[in-house]
mmCIF file of C-alpha atoms in Angstrom:
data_model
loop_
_atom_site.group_PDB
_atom_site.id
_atom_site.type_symbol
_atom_site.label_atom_id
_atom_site.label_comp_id
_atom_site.label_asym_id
_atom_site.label_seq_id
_atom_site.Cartn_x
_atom_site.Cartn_y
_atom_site.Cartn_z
ATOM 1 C CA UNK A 1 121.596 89.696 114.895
ATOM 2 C CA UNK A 2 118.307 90.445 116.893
ATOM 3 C CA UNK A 3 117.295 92.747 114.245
ATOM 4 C CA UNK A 4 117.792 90.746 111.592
ATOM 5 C CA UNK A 5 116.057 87.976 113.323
ATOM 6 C CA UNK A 6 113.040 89.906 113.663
ATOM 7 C CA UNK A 7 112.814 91.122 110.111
ATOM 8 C CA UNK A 8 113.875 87.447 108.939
ATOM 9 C CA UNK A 9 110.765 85.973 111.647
ATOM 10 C CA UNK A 10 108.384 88.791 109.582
ATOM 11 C CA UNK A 11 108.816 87.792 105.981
ATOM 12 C CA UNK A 12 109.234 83.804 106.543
ATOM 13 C CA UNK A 13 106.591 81.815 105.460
ATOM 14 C CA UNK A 14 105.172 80.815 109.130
ATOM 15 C CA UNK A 15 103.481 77.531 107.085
ATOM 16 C CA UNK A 16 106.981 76.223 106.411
ATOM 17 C CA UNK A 17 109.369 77.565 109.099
ATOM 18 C CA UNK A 18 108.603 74.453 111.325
ATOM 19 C CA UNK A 19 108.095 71.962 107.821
ATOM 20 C CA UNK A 20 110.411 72.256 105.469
ATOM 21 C CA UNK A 21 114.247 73.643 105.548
ATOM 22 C CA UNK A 22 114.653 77.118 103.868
ATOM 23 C CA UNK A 23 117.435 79.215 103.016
ATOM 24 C CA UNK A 24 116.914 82.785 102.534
ATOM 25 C CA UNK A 25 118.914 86.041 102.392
ATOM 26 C CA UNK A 26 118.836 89.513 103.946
ATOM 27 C CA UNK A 27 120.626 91.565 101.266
ATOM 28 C CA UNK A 28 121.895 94.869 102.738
ATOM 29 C CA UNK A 29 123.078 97.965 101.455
ATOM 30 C CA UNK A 30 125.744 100.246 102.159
ATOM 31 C CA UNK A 31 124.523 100.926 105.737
ATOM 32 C CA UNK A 32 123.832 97.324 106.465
ATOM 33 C CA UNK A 33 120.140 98.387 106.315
ATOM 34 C CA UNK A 34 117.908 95.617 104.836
ATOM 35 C CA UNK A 35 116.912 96.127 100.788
ATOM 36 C CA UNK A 36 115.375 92.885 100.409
ATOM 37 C CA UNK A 37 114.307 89.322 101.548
ATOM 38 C CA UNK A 38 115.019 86.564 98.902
ATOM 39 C CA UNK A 39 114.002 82.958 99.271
ATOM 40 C CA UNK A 40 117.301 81.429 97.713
ATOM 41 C CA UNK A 41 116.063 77.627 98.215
ATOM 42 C CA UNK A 42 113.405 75.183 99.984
ATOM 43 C CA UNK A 43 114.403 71.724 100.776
ATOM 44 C CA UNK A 44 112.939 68.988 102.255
ATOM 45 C CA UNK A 45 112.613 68.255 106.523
ATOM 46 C CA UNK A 46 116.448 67.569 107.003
ATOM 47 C CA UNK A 47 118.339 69.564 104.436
ATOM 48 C CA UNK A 48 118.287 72.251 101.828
ATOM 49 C CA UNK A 49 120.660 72.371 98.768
ATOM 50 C CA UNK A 50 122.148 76.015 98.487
ATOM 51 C CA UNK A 51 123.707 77.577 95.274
ATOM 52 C CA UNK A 52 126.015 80.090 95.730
ATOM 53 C CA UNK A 53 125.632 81.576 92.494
ATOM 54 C CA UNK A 54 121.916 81.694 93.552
ATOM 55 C CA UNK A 55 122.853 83.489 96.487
ATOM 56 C CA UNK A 56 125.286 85.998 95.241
ATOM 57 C CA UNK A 57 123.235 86.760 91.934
ATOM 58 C CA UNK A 58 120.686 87.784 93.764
ATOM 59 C CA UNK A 59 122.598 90.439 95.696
ATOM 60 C CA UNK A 60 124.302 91.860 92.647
ATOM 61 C CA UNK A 61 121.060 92.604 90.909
ATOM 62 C CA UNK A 62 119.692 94.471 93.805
ATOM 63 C CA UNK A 63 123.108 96.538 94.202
ATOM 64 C CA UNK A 64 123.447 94.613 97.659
ATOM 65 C CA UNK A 65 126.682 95.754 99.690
ATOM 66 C CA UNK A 66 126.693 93.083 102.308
ATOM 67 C CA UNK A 67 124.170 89.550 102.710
ATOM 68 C CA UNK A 68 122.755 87.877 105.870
ATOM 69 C CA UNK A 69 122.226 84.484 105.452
ATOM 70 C CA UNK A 70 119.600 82.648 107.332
ATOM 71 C CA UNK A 71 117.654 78.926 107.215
ATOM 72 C CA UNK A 72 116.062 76.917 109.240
ATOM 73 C CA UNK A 73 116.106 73.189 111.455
ATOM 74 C CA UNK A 74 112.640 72.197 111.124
ATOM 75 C CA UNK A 75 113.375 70.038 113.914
ATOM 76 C CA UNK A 76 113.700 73.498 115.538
ATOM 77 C CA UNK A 77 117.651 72.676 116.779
ATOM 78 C CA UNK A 78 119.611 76.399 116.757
ATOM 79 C CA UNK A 79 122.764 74.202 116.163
ATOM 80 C CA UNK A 80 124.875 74.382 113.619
ATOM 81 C CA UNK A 81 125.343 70.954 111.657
ATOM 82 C CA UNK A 82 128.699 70.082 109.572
ATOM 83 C CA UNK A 83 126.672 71.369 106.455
ATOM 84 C CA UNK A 84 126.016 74.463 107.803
ATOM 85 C CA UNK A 85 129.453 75.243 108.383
ATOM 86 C CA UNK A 86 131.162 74.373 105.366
ATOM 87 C CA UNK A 87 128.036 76.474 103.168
ATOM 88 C CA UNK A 88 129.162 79.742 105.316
ATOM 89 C CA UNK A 89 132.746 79.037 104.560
ATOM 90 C CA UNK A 90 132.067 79.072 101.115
ATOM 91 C CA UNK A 91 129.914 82.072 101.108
ATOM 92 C CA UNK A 92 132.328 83.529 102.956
ATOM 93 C CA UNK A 93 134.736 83.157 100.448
ATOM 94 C CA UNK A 94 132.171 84.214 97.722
ATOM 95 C CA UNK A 95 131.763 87.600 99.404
ATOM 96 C CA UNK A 96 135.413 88.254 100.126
ATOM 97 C CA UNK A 97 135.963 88.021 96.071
ATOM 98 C CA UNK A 98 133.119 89.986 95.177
ATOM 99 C CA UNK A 99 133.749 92.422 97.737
ATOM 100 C CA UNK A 100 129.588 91.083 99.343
ATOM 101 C CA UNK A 101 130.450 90.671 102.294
ATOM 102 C CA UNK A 102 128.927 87.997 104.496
ATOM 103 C CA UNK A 103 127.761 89.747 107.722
ATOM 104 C CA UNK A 104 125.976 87.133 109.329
ATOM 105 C CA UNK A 105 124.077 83.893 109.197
ATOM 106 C CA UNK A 106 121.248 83.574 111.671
ATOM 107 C CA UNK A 107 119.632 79.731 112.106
ATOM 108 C CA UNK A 108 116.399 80.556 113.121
ATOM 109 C CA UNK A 109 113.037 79.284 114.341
ATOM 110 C CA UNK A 110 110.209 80.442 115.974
ATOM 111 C CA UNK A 111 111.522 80.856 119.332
ATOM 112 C CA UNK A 112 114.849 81.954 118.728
ATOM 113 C CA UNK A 113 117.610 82.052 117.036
ATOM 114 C CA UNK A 114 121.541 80.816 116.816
ATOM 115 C CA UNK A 115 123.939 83.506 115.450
ATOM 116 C CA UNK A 116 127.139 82.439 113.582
ATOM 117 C CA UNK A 117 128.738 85.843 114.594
ATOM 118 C CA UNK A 118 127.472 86.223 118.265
ATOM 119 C CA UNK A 119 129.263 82.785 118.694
ATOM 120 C CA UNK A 120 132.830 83.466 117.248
ATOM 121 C CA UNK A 121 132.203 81.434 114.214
ATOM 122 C CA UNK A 122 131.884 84.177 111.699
ATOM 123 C CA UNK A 123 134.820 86.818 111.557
#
């Protein structure tokens, strides 16, 4: 997770990690080494509509093997909201059909970060 956090910290727009929510996506390969940063969707300052097939299109057409997910609170809370769970549930199940699996998803802002995996809620 602390890698990905600082790859996902270099290649987020700084001017909107604190304004606006964002979801974006790590998309690994093989090795769970990074291939690519995709902005999957910008919101608004309390919430960010996410489209799996967005999300999941994305990684096919770069041959991904595995996806991070990450967004922001521009509020800069690291806690996960009601949303945030049931969009990783779903992505989760996304993954498990089209054998992408979801390895993470970091909430992050510019002085740390909340880690669905370091805290049991990602298996």
């Amino acid at each position: 997770a602390a890698s990905a956090y600082d790859i996902l910290l270099t290649a987020w727009d700084k001017n909107k990690i604190e304004m606006v929510e964002q979801f974006n996506i790590l998309v690994l390969d093989r090795q769970n080494h990074c291939l690519s940063f995709s902005n999957i969707a910008t919101g608004g300052i309390s919430e960010c509509s996410v489209d799996a097939k967005v999300v999941f299109a994305t990684a096919l057409k770069q041959r991904g093997s595995g996806i991070i997910l990450a967004h922001n609170h521009p509020s800069g809370s690291l806690k996960p909201s009601s949303a945030d769970e049931r969009i990783t549930e779903l992505l989760c199940e996304g993954g498990k059909i089209l054998q992408i699996p979801i390895r993470d998803h970091l909430i992050v802002s510019p002085r740390g970060y909340f880690s669905f995996v370091e805290e049991g809620l990602l298996f």
